[in-house]
Amino acid sequence: METVTWLLFAVGLSLILAKIGDSIIERYELPGVLGELLMGMILGNLVYFGIVAPQYLPIVSGEEFTTDLTVVSNFLAKLGIIFLLFLGALDADLEQLKKTGLTATVSTLLGVFVPLVLGWFALMEMGYDSREAFAGGVLLTATSIGLTVRVMMDLGVLKSEVGAASLSASVMDDFLGIALIIFAVGTGSLIELSAKIVAFFIITGVIWWFLVDYYIKFAEKLHVEKGILGMVLGVMFLFAALAEGWFAAAIEGAFMMGLVLSKLPEGKRLMEDVRAIGYGLLIPFFFVHTGAMLNLTVFENAQALVLAAVLTTVAVFGKIFGRGIGAWITAWGRGKEFLFTRENFWMSLQMGIGSVPRTEVALVDLMVAIHGGAISQQHAPEFIAATLIFITVSVLITPPLLKWAFKREIEEARNIKAAQKVERIQTTHRKIKEIKGSS
């Protein structure tokens, strides 16, 4: 049996470097998650370029590196994104989610349709047959919800209209992506999938909505240390298990648990405990692990670079255009007079940029397409390399793009905090004068 020594070493090193990377990047006024990704990329490529043996850093991805220890590190990383989505939903504003429901739905549909169709036709023009081209288009449809949520949380805009709509749209993206890859490969039943989706939302979103109050009261009666936290996380993992078993998407279960719990004051009180577990351990490890997936050796493959250039262009601009147009035509539910305003355009652009990153979902779809025969074994190597390249580009450009897109909101929040600080100082001075005067 393999020793866990090097796994413990890799986890410890990852956490230390993640926080150092956070600090360095934030000094340049960029989202700290970019530092975690870059540190992970450095660690991963020490292995990919043969500088460090893979057994000493078991956080890299790829069949040739798979061991018992990498399976464990993959699981730890998965826990990271589960906690991130749970935390994001727990912090969500239910009223904003309801308010932006139409915008999220329309932008999701166009955000999937536009890159899918553009990718399909672009790949056919490059000489790939229709089935391969369609599978390639499917790879461009799913958004990395984890990265978008983390950056928006760090920037303090997740509770905004755009943040709420992006959160809903990214969840819907995942379900559409699952349906599309089943259709592309030709295995599995779309009817069965639809039935499972309906059953999942009935269980987690309807039945649990009415039962959660009673469950929390029961947890309070246990009178044990962190009893409510433990009981809540238990259900979160049960929902995650259900979603993983039915859709291979554990994060949707965690999201639904957080969303339902957010209606209760107990849910908001649990946030600090969940944040401590997430941001102290699992979430930074997830992003270092994601960064370690970005294998720079693929840039040596000239044929893959051409395919990657096409996929990256379609993936980035197709998503921004598709989801952005979808948000724009709804005018955010404010009527026709809002349609041609600058604010509508800017909010829709923010919505589109939030959909740019791709990570694990694109790789999963790619492996399903290859093993299912939708992408031939002859073209599999170049698709793998090209997918890794466009994932790398999309992941690295998203944090600074989001920072730029939300610059006005960030500046407004900064001014409000500064004004509140001045007000607190003035209040303190007034109280000191009153005390001195009374004495």
Short mmCIF file of N, CA and C in Angstrom, two decimals, residues 244-388:
data_model
loop_
_atom_site.label_atom_id
_atom_site.label_comp_id
_atom_site.label_asym_id
_atom_site.label_seq_id
_atom_site.Cartn_x
_atom_site.Cartn_y
_atom_site.Cartn_z
N GLU A 244 -24.32 13.20 -7.65
CA GLU A 244 -23.19 12.51 -8.26
C GLU A 244 -23.63 11.18 -8.87
N GLY A 245 -24.50 10.46 -8.17
CA GLY A 245 -24.98 9.18 -8.69
C GLY A 245 -25.84 9.32 -9.93
N TRP A 246 -26.65 10.37 -9.96
CA TRP A 246 -27.56 10.55 -11.09
C TRP A 246 -26.96 11.31 -12.26
N PHE A 247 -26.12 12.31 -11.95
CA PHE A 247 -25.62 13.19 -13.03
C PHE A 247 -24.11 13.32 -13.07
N ALA A 248 -23.39 12.66 -12.14
CA ALA A 248 -21.94 12.86 -11.98
C ALA A 248 -21.65 14.34 -11.74
N ALA A 249 -22.50 14.98 -10.92
CA ALA A 249 -22.38 16.42 -10.65
C ALA A 249 -22.72 16.68 -9.19
N ALA A 250 -21.82 16.29 -8.29
CA ALA A 250 -22.06 16.43 -6.86
C ALA A 250 -22.32 17.87 -6.44
N ILE A 251 -21.73 18.82 -7.16
CA ILE A 251 -21.86 20.23 -6.78
C ILE A 251 -23.30 20.72 -6.83
N GLU A 252 -24.13 20.10 -7.68
CA GLU A 252 -25.53 20.54 -7.77
C GLU A 252 -26.27 20.21 -6.47
N GLY A 253 -25.93 19.07 -5.86
CA GLY A 253 -26.54 18.71 -4.59
C GLY A 253 -26.15 19.67 -3.49
N ALA A 254 -24.85 20.02 -3.44
CA ALA A 254 -24.37 20.98 -2.44
C ALA A 254 -25.02 22.35 -2.66
N PHE A 255 -25.17 22.73 -3.91
CA PHE A 255 -25.79 24.01 -4.24
C PHE A 255 -27.22 24.07 -3.73
N MET A 256 -27.99 23.01 -3.98
CA MET A 256 -29.40 23.00 -3.57
C MET A 256 -29.53 23.04 -2.05
N MET A 257 -28.64 22.33 -1.35
CA MET A 257 -28.69 22.35 0.11
C MET A 257 -28.42 23.77 0.63
N GLY A 258 -27.41 24.41 0.09
CA GLY A 258 -27.09 25.78 0.50
C GLY A 258 -28.22 26.75 0.18
N LEU A 259 -28.83 26.56 -0.99
CA LEU A 259 -29.90 27.47 -1.42
C LEU A 259 -31.10 27.39 -0.49
N VAL A 260 -31.52 26.17 -0.15
CA VAL A 260 -32.67 25.99 0.75
C VAL A 260 -32.34 26.52 2.14
N LEU A 261 -31.13 26.23 2.60
CA LEU A 261 -30.72 26.65 3.95
C LEU A 261 -30.58 28.16 4.06
N SER A 262 -30.36 28.84 2.94
CA SER A 262 -30.14 30.29 2.98
C SER A 262 -31.37 31.06 3.42
N LYS A 263 -32.54 30.42 3.39
CA LYS A 263 -33.77 31.11 3.81
C LYS A 263 -33.88 31.21 5.32
N LEU A 264 -33.06 30.42 6.04
CA LEU A 264 -33.14 30.38 7.51
C LEU A 264 -32.04 31.22 8.15
N PRO A 265 -32.31 31.86 9.27
CA PRO A 265 -31.25 32.60 9.98
C PRO A 265 -30.13 31.67 10.45
N GLU A 266 -30.46 30.40 10.75
CA GLU A 266 -29.43 29.44 11.15
C GLU A 266 -28.43 29.21 10.03
N GLY A 267 -28.92 29.26 8.80
CA GLY A 267 -28.03 29.07 7.65
C GLY A 267 -27.00 30.17 7.56
N LYS A 268 -27.45 31.41 7.76
CA LYS A 268 -26.52 32.53 7.71
C LYS A 268 -25.50 32.48 8.85
N ARG A 269 -25.97 31.97 10.03
CA ARG A 269 -25.06 31.88 11.18
C ARG A 269 -23.99 30.82 10.98
N LEU A 270 -24.28 29.83 10.13
CA LEU A 270 -23.30 28.77 9.88
C LEU A 270 -22.20 29.19 8.91
N MET A 271 -22.39 30.35 8.27
CA MET A 271 -21.47 30.73 7.19
C MET A 271 -20.03 30.83 7.64
N GLU A 272 -19.79 31.37 8.83
CA GLU A 272 -18.41 31.54 9.29
C GLU A 272 -17.73 30.19 9.50
N ASP A 273 -18.48 29.21 10.05
CA ASP A 273 -17.92 27.87 10.24
C ASP A 273 -17.60 27.22 8.89
N VAL A 274 -18.54 27.33 7.95
CA VAL A 274 -18.33 26.73 6.62
C VAL A 274 -17.19 27.44 5.90
N ARG A 275 -17.14 28.76 6.03
CA ARG A 275 -16.07 29.54 5.40
C ARG A 275 -14.69 29.14 5.96
N ALA A 276 -14.63 28.88 7.27
CA ALA A 276 -13.36 28.50 7.88
C ALA A 276 -12.86 27.16 7.32
N ILE A 277 -13.79 26.19 7.20
CA ILE A 277 -13.40 24.89 6.63
C ILE A 277 -13.01 25.05 5.16
N GLY A 278 -13.85 25.79 4.43
CA GLY A 278 -13.62 25.94 2.99
C GLY A 278 -12.37 26.71 2.67
N TYR A 279 -12.29 27.96 3.16
CA TYR A 279 -11.16 28.82 2.78
C TYR A 279 -9.88 28.48 3.53
N GLY A 280 -10.01 27.76 4.65
CA GLY A 280 -8.79 27.37 5.36
C GLY A 280 -8.13 26.14 4.79
N LEU A 281 -8.88 25.30 4.08
CA LEU A 281 -8.32 24.04 3.60
C LEU A 281 -8.78 23.66 2.20
N LEU A 282 -10.07 23.38 2.05
CA LEU A 282 -10.52 22.67 0.85
C LEU A 282 -10.57 23.53 -0.41
N ILE A 283 -11.04 24.78 -0.29
CA ILE A 283 -11.20 25.61 -1.49
C ILE A 283 -9.86 26.01 -2.10
N PRO A 284 -8.87 26.49 -1.31
CA PRO A 284 -7.57 26.77 -1.93
C PRO A 284 -6.92 25.52 -2.52
N PHE A 285 -7.12 24.37 -1.87
CA PHE A 285 -6.55 23.14 -2.43
C PHE A 285 -7.20 22.81 -3.77
N PHE A 286 -8.51 23.05 -3.88
CA PHE A 286 -9.19 22.81 -5.16
C PHE A 286 -8.59 23.64 -6.28
N PHE A 287 -8.32 24.91 -6.02
CA PHE A 287 -7.80 25.77 -7.09
C PHE A 287 -6.33 25.48 -7.40
N VAL A 288 -5.55 25.08 -6.40
CA VAL A 288 -4.18 24.63 -6.68
C VAL A 288 -4.24 23.36 -7.53
N HIS A 289 -5.13 22.47 -7.18
CA HIS A 289 -5.31 21.22 -7.93
C HIS A 289 -5.75 21.52 -9.36
N THR A 290 -6.66 22.49 -9.51
CA THR A 290 -7.10 22.89 -10.85
C THR A 290 -5.93 23.48 -11.65
N GLY A 291 -5.12 24.32 -11.01
CA GLY A 291 -3.95 24.88 -11.67
C GLY A 291 -2.97 23.79 -12.09
N ALA A 292 -2.83 22.76 -11.26
CA ALA A 292 -1.91 21.66 -11.58
C ALA A 292 -2.38 20.85 -12.79
N MET A 293 -3.64 21.02 -13.16
CA MET A 293 -4.18 20.34 -14.33
C MET A 293 -3.73 21.01 -15.63
N LEU A 294 -3.25 22.25 -15.54
CA LEU A 294 -2.89 23.03 -16.74
C LEU A 294 -1.48 22.64 -17.20
N ASN A 295 -1.44 21.66 -18.08
CA ASN A 295 -0.19 21.06 -18.55
C ASN A 295 0.37 21.87 -19.72
N LEU A 296 1.47 22.59 -19.49
CA LEU A 296 2.03 23.47 -20.52
C LEU A 296 2.77 22.73 -21.61
N THR A 297 3.04 21.43 -21.43
CA THR A 297 3.72 20.67 -22.49
C THR A 297 2.85 20.54 -23.74
N VAL A 298 1.52 20.71 -23.59
CA VAL A 298 0.64 20.58 -24.75
C VAL A 298 0.89 21.69 -25.77
N PHE A 299 1.53 22.78 -25.35
CA PHE A 299 1.80 23.87 -26.28
C PHE A 299 2.89 23.49 -27.29
N GLU A 300 3.52 22.33 -27.10
CA GLU A 300 4.54 21.86 -28.04
C GLU A 300 3.91 21.18 -29.25
N ASN A 301 2.61 20.86 -29.19
CA ASN A 301 1.91 20.15 -30.26
C ASN A 301 1.36 21.17 -31.26
N ALA A 302 2.02 21.29 -32.42
CA ALA A 302 1.66 22.32 -33.41
C ALA A 302 0.25 22.12 -33.95
N GLN A 303 -0.11 20.86 -34.23
CA GLN A 303 -1.45 20.59 -34.77
C GLN A 303 -2.52 20.93 -33.75
N ALA A 304 -2.23 20.61 -32.51
CA ALA A 304 -3.19 20.92 -31.45
C ALA A 304 -3.34 22.42 -31.25
N LEU A 305 -2.27 23.19 -31.50
CA LEU A 305 -2.32 24.64 -31.33
C LEU A 305 -3.33 25.27 -32.28
N VAL A 306 -3.38 24.75 -33.53
CA VAL A 306 -4.34 25.28 -34.51
C VAL A 306 -5.77 24.99 -34.04
N LEU A 307 -6.00 23.72 -33.62
CA LEU A 307 -7.32 23.35 -33.13
C LEU A 307 -7.66 24.15 -31.87
N ALA A 308 -6.67 24.33 -30.99
CA ALA A 308 -6.89 25.07 -29.75
C ALA A 308 -7.23 26.52 -30.02
N ALA A 309 -6.60 27.11 -31.04
CA ALA A 309 -6.89 28.51 -31.38
C ALA A 309 -8.35 28.68 -31.77
N VAL A 310 -8.86 27.71 -32.55
CA VAL A 310 -10.26 27.76 -32.96
C VAL A 310 -11.18 27.54 -31.77
N LEU A 311 -10.88 26.50 -30.97
CA LEU A 311 -11.73 26.19 -29.81
C LEU A 311 -11.73 27.33 -28.80
N THR A 312 -10.55 27.92 -28.55
CA THR A 312 -10.46 29.00 -27.57
C THR A 312 -11.24 30.23 -28.02
N THR A 313 -11.09 30.58 -29.30
CA THR A 313 -11.80 31.75 -29.84
C THR A 313 -13.31 31.57 -29.73
N VAL A 314 -13.78 30.38 -30.16
CA VAL A 314 -15.22 30.11 -30.10
C VAL A 314 -15.69 30.02 -28.66
N ALA A 315 -14.88 29.35 -27.80
CA ALA A 315 -15.27 29.17 -26.39
C ALA A 315 -15.42 30.50 -25.68
N VAL A 316 -14.48 31.40 -25.90
CA VAL A 316 -14.50 32.69 -25.19
C VAL A 316 -15.55 33.62 -25.78
N PHE A 317 -15.44 33.90 -27.07
CA PHE A 317 -16.35 34.87 -27.67
C PHE A 317 -17.77 34.32 -27.85
N GLY A 318 -17.87 33.00 -28.09
CA GLY A 318 -19.20 32.38 -28.22
C GLY A 318 -19.99 32.49 -26.93
N LYS A 319 -19.31 32.22 -25.80
CA LYS A 319 -19.99 32.31 -24.51
C LYS A 319 -20.33 33.76 -24.15
N ILE A 320 -19.36 34.65 -24.34
CA ILE A 320 -19.62 36.06 -24.01
C ILE A 320 -20.79 36.59 -24.85
N PHE A 321 -20.77 36.28 -26.13
CA PHE A 321 -21.82 36.77 -27.03
C PHE A 321 -23.15 36.10 -26.71
N GLY A 322 -23.14 34.75 -26.61
CA GLY A 322 -24.38 34.02 -26.40
C GLY A 322 -25.06 34.37 -25.10
N ARG A 323 -24.31 34.25 -24.00
CA ARG A 323 -24.93 34.54 -22.70
C ARG A 323 -25.21 36.03 -22.56
N GLY A 324 -24.31 36.86 -23.09
CA GLY A 324 -24.51 38.31 -23.02
C GLY A 324 -25.75 38.76 -23.77
N ILE A 325 -25.95 38.25 -24.99
CA ILE A 325 -27.13 38.60 -25.78
C ILE A 325 -28.39 38.10 -25.08
N GLY A 326 -28.30 36.88 -24.52
CA GLY A 326 -29.45 36.33 -23.80
C GLY A 326 -29.88 37.23 -22.65
N ALA A 327 -28.89 37.75 -21.90
CA ALA A 327 -29.20 38.66 -20.78
C ALA A 327 -29.71 40.00 -21.31
N TRP A 328 -29.12 40.47 -22.40
CA TRP A 328 -29.46 41.79 -22.95
C TRP A 328 -30.90 41.85 -23.43
N ILE A 329 -31.37 40.82 -24.15
CA ILE A 329 -32.72 40.88 -24.73
C ILE A 329 -33.80 40.80 -23.65
N THR A 330 -33.46 40.28 -22.47
CA THR A 330 -34.46 40.26 -21.39
C THR A 330 -34.53 41.59 -20.66
N ALA A 331 -33.53 42.46 -20.88
CA ALA A 331 -33.45 43.78 -20.22
C ALA A 331 -33.54 43.65 -18.71
N TRP A 332 -33.13 42.49 -18.18
CA TRP A 332 -33.11 42.25 -16.74
C TRP A 332 -34.46 42.50 -16.10
N GLY A 333 -35.53 42.22 -16.89
CA GLY A 333 -36.88 42.35 -16.36
C GLY A 333 -37.33 43.77 -16.10
N ARG A 334 -36.65 44.76 -16.73
CA ARG A 334 -36.97 46.16 -16.43
C ARG A 334 -37.74 46.86 -17.56
N GLY A 335 -38.14 46.12 -18.55
CA GLY A 335 -38.96 46.71 -19.61
C GLY A 335 -38.15 47.22 -20.79
N LYS A 336 -38.87 47.62 -21.84
CA LYS A 336 -38.25 48.02 -23.10
C LYS A 336 -37.38 49.27 -22.97
N GLU A 337 -37.77 50.16 -22.07
CA GLU A 337 -37.01 51.41 -21.93
C GLU A 337 -35.59 51.16 -21.42
N PHE A 338 -35.36 50.00 -20.82
CA PHE A 338 -34.03 49.67 -20.30
C PHE A 338 -33.16 48.98 -21.35
N LEU A 339 -33.79 48.51 -22.44
CA LEU A 339 -33.12 47.63 -23.41
C LEU A 339 -31.86 48.25 -24.01
N PHE A 340 -31.93 49.49 -24.44
CA PHE A 340 -30.81 50.10 -25.15
C PHE A 340 -29.98 51.03 -24.26
N THR A 341 -30.07 50.81 -22.96
CA THR A 341 -29.28 51.64 -22.05
C THR A 341 -27.86 51.08 -21.90
N ARG A 342 -26.97 51.96 -21.48
CA ARG A 342 -25.58 51.55 -21.25
C ARG A 342 -25.49 50.54 -20.11
N GLU A 343 -26.34 50.72 -19.10
CA GLU A 343 -26.31 49.81 -17.96
C GLU A 343 -26.69 48.39 -18.36
N ASN A 344 -27.70 48.26 -19.22
CA ASN A 344 -28.10 46.93 -19.70
C ASN A 344 -26.96 46.27 -20.47
N PHE A 345 -26.30 47.05 -21.32
CA PHE A 345 -25.17 46.52 -22.09
C PHE A 345 -24.06 46.05 -21.16
N TRP A 346 -23.75 46.88 -20.15
CA TRP A 346 -22.62 46.56 -19.27
C TRP A 346 -22.92 45.35 -18.39
N MET A 347 -24.14 45.28 -17.85
CA MET A 347 -24.54 44.13 -17.03
C MET A 347 -24.53 42.84 -17.86
N SER A 348 -24.95 42.94 -19.11
CA SER A 348 -24.97 41.76 -19.99
C SER A 348 -23.56 41.32 -20.35
N LEU A 349 -22.65 42.29 -20.51
CA LEU A 349 -21.26 41.96 -20.77
C LEU A 349 -20.65 41.26 -19.55
N GLN A 350 -20.96 41.74 -18.35
CA GLN A 350 -20.50 41.09 -17.13
C GLN A 350 -21.00 39.65 -17.07
N MET A 351 -22.25 39.46 -17.45
CA MET A 351 -22.86 38.13 -17.45
C MET A 351 -22.11 37.21 -18.42
N GLY A 352 -21.78 37.74 -19.59
CA GLY A 352 -21.06 36.94 -20.59
C GLY A 352 -19.65 36.58 -20.13
N ILE A 353 -18.93 37.54 -19.57
CA ILE A 353 -17.56 37.30 -19.11
C ILE A 353 -17.54 36.26 -17.99
N GLY A 354 -18.56 36.27 -17.15
CA GLY A 354 -18.64 35.29 -16.07
C GLY A 354 -18.77 33.86 -16.54
N SER A 355 -19.09 33.67 -17.81
CA SER A 355 -19.28 32.31 -18.35
C SER A 355 -18.05 31.81 -19.10
N VAL A 356 -16.96 32.57 -19.11
CA VAL A 356 -15.79 32.22 -19.92
C VAL A 356 -15.04 30.97 -19.45
N PRO A 357 -14.78 30.78 -18.13
CA PRO A 357 -13.88 29.69 -17.73
C PRO A 357 -14.44 28.30 -17.98
N ARG A 358 -13.57 27.38 -18.36
CA ARG A 358 -13.90 25.95 -18.52
C ARG A 358 -12.85 25.16 -17.76
N THR A 359 -13.26 24.14 -17.04
CA THR A 359 -12.26 23.27 -16.39
C THR A 359 -12.70 21.82 -16.47
N GLU A 360 -13.02 21.25 -15.31
CA GLU A 360 -13.20 19.80 -15.23
C GLU A 360 -14.35 19.27 -16.08
N VAL A 361 -15.42 20.07 -16.25
CA VAL A 361 -16.58 19.59 -17.01
C VAL A 361 -16.20 19.35 -18.47
N ALA A 362 -15.41 20.25 -19.05
CA ALA A 362 -14.96 20.09 -20.44
C ALA A 362 -14.13 18.82 -20.59
N LEU A 363 -13.26 18.55 -19.62
CA LEU A 363 -12.43 17.34 -19.69
C LEU A 363 -13.27 16.08 -19.55
N VAL A 364 -14.25 16.11 -18.65
CA VAL A 364 -15.14 14.95 -18.49
C VAL A 364 -15.91 14.70 -19.77
N ASP A 365 -16.48 15.77 -20.36
CA ASP A 365 -17.21 15.63 -21.63
C ASP A 365 -16.30 15.07 -22.72
N LEU A 366 -15.04 15.53 -22.75
CA LEU A 366 -14.09 15.06 -23.76
C LEU A 366 -13.84 13.56 -23.60
N MET A 367 -13.60 13.10 -22.38
CA MET A 367 -13.33 11.68 -22.15
C MET A 367 -14.55 10.83 -22.50
N VAL A 368 -15.74 11.32 -22.17
CA VAL A 368 -16.97 10.60 -22.52
C VAL A 368 -17.10 10.50 -24.04
N ALA A 369 -16.82 11.61 -24.74
CA ALA A 369 -16.92 11.64 -26.20
C ALA A 369 -15.92 10.68 -26.85
N ILE A 370 -14.71 10.61 -26.31
CA ILE A 370 -13.68 9.72 -26.87
C ILE A 370 -14.04 8.26 -26.62
N HIS A 371 -14.37 7.94 -25.37
CA HIS A 371 -14.69 6.55 -25.03
C HIS A 371 -16.00 6.09 -25.67
N GLY A 372 -16.90 7.05 -25.95
CA GLY A 372 -18.16 6.70 -26.59
C GLY A 372 -18.07 6.66 -28.10
N GLY A 373 -16.91 7.01 -28.67
CA GLY A 373 -16.71 6.93 -30.11
C GLY A 373 -17.13 8.17 -30.88
N ALA A 374 -17.61 9.21 -30.20
CA ALA A 374 -18.01 10.43 -30.91
C ALA A 374 -16.78 11.15 -31.47
N ILE A 375 -15.65 11.03 -30.78
CA ILE A 375 -14.37 11.53 -31.28
C ILE A 375 -13.47 10.32 -31.52
N SER A 376 -12.94 10.21 -32.74
CA SER A 376 -12.18 9.01 -33.12
C SER A 376 -10.86 8.94 -32.36
N GLN A 377 -10.32 7.71 -32.25
CA GLN A 377 -9.03 7.51 -31.60
C GLN A 377 -7.92 8.22 -32.37
N GLN A 378 -8.09 8.37 -33.67
CA GLN A 378 -7.09 9.05 -34.50
C GLN A 378 -6.96 10.53 -34.11
N HIS A 379 -8.10 11.16 -33.82
CA HIS A 379 -8.08 12.59 -33.50
C HIS A 379 -8.07 12.86 -31.99
N ALA A 380 -8.16 11.81 -31.19
CA ALA A 380 -8.24 11.99 -29.74
C ALA A 380 -7.05 12.77 -29.16
N PRO A 381 -5.78 12.44 -29.52
CA PRO A 381 -4.65 13.16 -28.92
C PRO A 381 -4.69 14.68 -29.15
N GLU A 382 -5.04 15.08 -30.39
CA GLU A 382 -5.05 16.52 -30.66
C GLU A 382 -6.22 17.21 -29.96
N PHE A 383 -7.36 16.51 -29.79
CA PHE A 383 -8.48 17.08 -29.06
C PHE A 383 -8.14 17.23 -27.58
N ILE A 384 -7.44 16.23 -27.01
CA ILE A 384 -7.04 16.31 -25.61
C ILE A 384 -6.11 17.50 -25.39
N ALA A 385 -5.09 17.60 -26.26
CA ALA A 385 -4.12 18.70 -26.12
C ALA A 385 -4.80 20.05 -26.33
N ALA A 386 -5.66 20.15 -27.36
CA ALA A 386 -6.34 21.42 -27.65
C ALA A 386 -7.29 21.83 -26.52
N THR A 387 -7.97 20.84 -25.94
CA THR A 387 -8.89 21.13 -24.84
C THR A 387 -8.13 21.65 -23.63
N LEU A 388 -6.98 21.03 -23.33
CA LEU A 388 -6.16 21.49 -22.21
C LEU A 388 -5.67 22.93 -22.44
#
